[in-house]
Coordinates of C-alpha atoms in Angstrom, one line a residue:
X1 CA -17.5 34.5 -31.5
X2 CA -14.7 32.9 -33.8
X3 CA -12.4 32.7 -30.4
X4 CA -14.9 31.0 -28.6
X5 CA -15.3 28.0 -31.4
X6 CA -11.7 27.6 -31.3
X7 CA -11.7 27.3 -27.6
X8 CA -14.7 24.4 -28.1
X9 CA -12.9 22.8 -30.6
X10 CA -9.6 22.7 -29.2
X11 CA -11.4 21.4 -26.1
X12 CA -13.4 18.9 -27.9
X13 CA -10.2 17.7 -29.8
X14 CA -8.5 17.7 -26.1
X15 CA -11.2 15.5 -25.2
X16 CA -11.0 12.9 -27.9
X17 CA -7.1 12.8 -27.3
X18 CA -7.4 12.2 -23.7
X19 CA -5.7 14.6 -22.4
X20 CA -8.2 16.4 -20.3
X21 CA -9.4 14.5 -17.3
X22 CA -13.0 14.3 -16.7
X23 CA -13.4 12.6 -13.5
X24 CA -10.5 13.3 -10.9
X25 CA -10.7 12.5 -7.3
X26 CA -7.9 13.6 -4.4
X27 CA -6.7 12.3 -1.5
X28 CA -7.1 14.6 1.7
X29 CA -4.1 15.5 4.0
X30 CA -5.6 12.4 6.1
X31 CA -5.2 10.5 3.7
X32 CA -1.9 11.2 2.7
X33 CA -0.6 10.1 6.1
X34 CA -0.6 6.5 5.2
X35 CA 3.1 7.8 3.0
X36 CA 3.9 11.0 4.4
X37 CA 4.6 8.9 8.1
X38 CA 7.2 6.8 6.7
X39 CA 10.7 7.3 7.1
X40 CA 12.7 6.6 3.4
X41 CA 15.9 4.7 3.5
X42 CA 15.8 4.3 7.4
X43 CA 16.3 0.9 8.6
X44 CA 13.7 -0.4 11.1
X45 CA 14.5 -3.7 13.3
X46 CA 11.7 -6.1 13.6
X47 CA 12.4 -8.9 16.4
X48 CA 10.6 -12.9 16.1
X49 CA 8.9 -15.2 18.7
X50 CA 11.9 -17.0 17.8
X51 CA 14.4 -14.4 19.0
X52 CA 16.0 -13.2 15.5
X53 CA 15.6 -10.0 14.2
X54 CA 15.1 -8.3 10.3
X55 CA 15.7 -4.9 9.2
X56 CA 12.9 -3.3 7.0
X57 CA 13.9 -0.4 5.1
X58 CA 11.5 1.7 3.2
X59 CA 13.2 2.6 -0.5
X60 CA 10.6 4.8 -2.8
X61 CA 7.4 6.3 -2.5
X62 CA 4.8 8.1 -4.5
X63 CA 2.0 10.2 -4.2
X64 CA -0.2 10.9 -7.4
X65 CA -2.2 13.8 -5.8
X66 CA -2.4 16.0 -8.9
X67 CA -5.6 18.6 -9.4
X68 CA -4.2 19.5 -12.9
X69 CA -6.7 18.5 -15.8
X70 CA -4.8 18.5 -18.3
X71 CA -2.3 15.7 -19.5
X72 CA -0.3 14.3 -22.2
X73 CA -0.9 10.7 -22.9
X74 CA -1.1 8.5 -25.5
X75 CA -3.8 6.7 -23.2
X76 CA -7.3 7.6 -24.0
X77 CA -8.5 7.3 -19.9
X78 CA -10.4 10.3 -18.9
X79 CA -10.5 9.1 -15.1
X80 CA -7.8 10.0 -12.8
X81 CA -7.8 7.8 -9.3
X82 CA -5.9 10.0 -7.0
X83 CA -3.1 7.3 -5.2
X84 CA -0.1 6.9 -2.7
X85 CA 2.2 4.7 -1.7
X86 CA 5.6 3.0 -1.1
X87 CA 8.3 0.1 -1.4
X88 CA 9.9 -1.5 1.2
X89 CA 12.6 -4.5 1.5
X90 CA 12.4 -7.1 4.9
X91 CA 16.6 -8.5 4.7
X92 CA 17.7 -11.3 7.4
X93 CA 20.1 -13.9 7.0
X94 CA 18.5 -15.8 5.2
X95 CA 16.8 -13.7 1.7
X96 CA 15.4 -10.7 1.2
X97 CA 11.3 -10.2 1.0
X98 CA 10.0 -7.4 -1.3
X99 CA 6.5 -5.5 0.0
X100 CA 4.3 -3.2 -1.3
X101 CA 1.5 -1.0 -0.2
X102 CA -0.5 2.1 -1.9
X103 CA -4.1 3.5 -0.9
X104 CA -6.0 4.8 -3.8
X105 CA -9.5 6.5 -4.5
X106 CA -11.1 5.4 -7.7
X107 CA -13.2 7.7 -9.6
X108 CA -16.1 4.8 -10.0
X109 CA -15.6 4.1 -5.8
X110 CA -17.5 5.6 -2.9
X111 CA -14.0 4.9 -0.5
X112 CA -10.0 4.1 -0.2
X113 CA -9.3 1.0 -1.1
X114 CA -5.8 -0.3 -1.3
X115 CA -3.1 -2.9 -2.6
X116 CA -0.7 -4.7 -0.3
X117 CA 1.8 -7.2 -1.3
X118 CA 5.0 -9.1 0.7
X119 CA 6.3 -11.8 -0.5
X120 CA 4.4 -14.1 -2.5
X121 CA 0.8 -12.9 -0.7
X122 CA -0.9 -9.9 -2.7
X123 CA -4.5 -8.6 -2.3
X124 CA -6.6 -9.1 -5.0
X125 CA -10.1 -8.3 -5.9
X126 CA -12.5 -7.6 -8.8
X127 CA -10.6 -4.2 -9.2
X128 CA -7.4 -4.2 -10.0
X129 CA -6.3 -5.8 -6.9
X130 CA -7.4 -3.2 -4.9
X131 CA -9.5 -4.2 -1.8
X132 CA -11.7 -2.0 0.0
X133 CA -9.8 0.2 3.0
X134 CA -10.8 -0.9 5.9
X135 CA -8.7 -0.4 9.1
X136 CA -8.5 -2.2 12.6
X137 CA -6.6 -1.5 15.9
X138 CA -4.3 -4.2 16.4
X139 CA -2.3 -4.7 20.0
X140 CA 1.1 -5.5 20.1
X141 CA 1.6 -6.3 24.0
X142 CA -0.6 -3.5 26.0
X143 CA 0.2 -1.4 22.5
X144 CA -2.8 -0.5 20.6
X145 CA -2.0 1.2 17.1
X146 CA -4.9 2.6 15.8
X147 CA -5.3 2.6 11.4
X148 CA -3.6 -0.5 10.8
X149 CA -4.6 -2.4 7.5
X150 CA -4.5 -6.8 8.0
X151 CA -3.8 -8.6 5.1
X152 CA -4.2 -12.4 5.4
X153 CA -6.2 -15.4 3.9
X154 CA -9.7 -13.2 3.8
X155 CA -8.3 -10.6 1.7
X156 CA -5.5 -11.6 -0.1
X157 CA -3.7 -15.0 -1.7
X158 CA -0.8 -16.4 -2.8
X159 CA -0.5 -14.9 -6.8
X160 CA 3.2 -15.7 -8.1
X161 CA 5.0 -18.5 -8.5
X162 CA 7.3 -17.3 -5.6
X163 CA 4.4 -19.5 -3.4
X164 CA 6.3 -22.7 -4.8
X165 CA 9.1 -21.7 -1.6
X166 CA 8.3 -21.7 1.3
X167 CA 10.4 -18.8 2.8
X168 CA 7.6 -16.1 0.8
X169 CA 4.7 -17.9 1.8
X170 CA 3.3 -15.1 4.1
X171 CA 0.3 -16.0 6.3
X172 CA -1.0 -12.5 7.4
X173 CA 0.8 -9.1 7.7
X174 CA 0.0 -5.7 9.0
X175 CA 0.3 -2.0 7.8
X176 CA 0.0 0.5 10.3
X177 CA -0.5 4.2 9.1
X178 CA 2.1 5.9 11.3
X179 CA 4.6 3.0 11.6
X180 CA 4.6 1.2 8.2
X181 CA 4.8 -2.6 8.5
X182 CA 4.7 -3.5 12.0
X183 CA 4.2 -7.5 12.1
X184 CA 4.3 -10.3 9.6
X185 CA 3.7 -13.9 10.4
X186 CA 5.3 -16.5 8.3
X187 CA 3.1 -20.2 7.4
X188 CA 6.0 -22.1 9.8
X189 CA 4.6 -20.2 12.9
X190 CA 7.7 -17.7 13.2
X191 CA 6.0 -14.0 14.2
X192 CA 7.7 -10.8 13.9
X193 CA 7.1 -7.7 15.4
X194 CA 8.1 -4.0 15.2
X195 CA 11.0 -4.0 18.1
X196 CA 10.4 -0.5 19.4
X197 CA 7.1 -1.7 19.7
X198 CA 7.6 -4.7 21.7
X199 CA 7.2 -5.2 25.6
X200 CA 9.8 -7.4 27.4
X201 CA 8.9 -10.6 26.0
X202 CA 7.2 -11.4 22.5
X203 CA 5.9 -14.7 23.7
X204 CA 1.5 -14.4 23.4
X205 CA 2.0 -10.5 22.3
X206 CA -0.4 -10.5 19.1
X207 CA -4.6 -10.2 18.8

């Protein structure tokens, strides 16, 4: 009887720390695919309607999967969001454009929703900056990629001061769940594409 108050009370005491999760949600091996598919530290050539070309290169990524309850934290949240994601760097000739994309699954959410940044365009919604997952086919030439994630005026807006240049002013961009970034459209009309994606000629390729 004694052992199992202490149990209680330790658990209770757990509790009030935060260090015991209450609410937890995970992210299925499907899921996962939206980080597991991308290469790290490979360089990846994306080719303009203008004829240059950029190398991507994807530098970290995460995947916060855990199914442990138990935690230390100063922190007094008893929700864990399961959550993946990754880093990647766009270089030319000119600068270099930082991006960002994770998928996450909030405890007080029915679905994935995720966050997307490059250059100076972010999502951004009532939570967190997290907008609701939802994914499109989108045709490169006769290439359909299936999962892809579009980020553009209707889900996303300009949130740093890096706007004020006109190099990271980002009109729309596009995730794809097996390739990673595979097009990005700058405000001056210049298009890029994932090369190995392209047909012969870029000219009228996108939907």
């Amino acid at each position: 009887m004694k052992y199992k108050l202490l149990i209680w009370v330790i658990s209770i005491a757990a509790v009030m720390q935060g260090c015991i999760y209450i609410h937890m949600t995970h992210l299925s091996d499907d899921d996962l695919e939206w980080t597991n598919s991308i290469p790290l530290y490979s360089e990846i050539t994306l080719k303009s309607n203008n004829g240059r070309t950029v190398s991507v290169r994807y530098q970290k990524k995460f995947i916060n999967n855990s199914t442990d309850r138990f935690f230390i934290s100063s922190a007094c949240n008893t929700d864990y969001d399961a959550n993946t994601g990754y880093w990647f760097e766009i270089k030319d000739s000119l600068k270099t454009l930082s991006g960002y994309f994770s998928i996450r699954r909030p405890v007080k959410k029915n679905n994935l929703w995720y966050m997307a940044k490059l250059g100076a365009r972010s999502t951004i919604d009532e939570y967190d900056f997290l907008s609701p997952l939802v994914t499109h086919s989108y045709a490169i030439g006769n290439h359909i990629i299936n999962d892809c994630v579009i980020t553009d005026s209707s889900n996303a807006r300009y949130v740093s001061d890096l706007a004020n240049y006109p190099y990271y002013r980002i009109e729309k961009f596009v995730i794809s769940k097996e390739y990673g970034l595979i097009y990005y459209k700058r405000e001056d009309g210049e298009e890029f594409f994932r090369e190995d994606l392209l047909p012969d000629s870029v000219d009228n390729t996108t939907n």
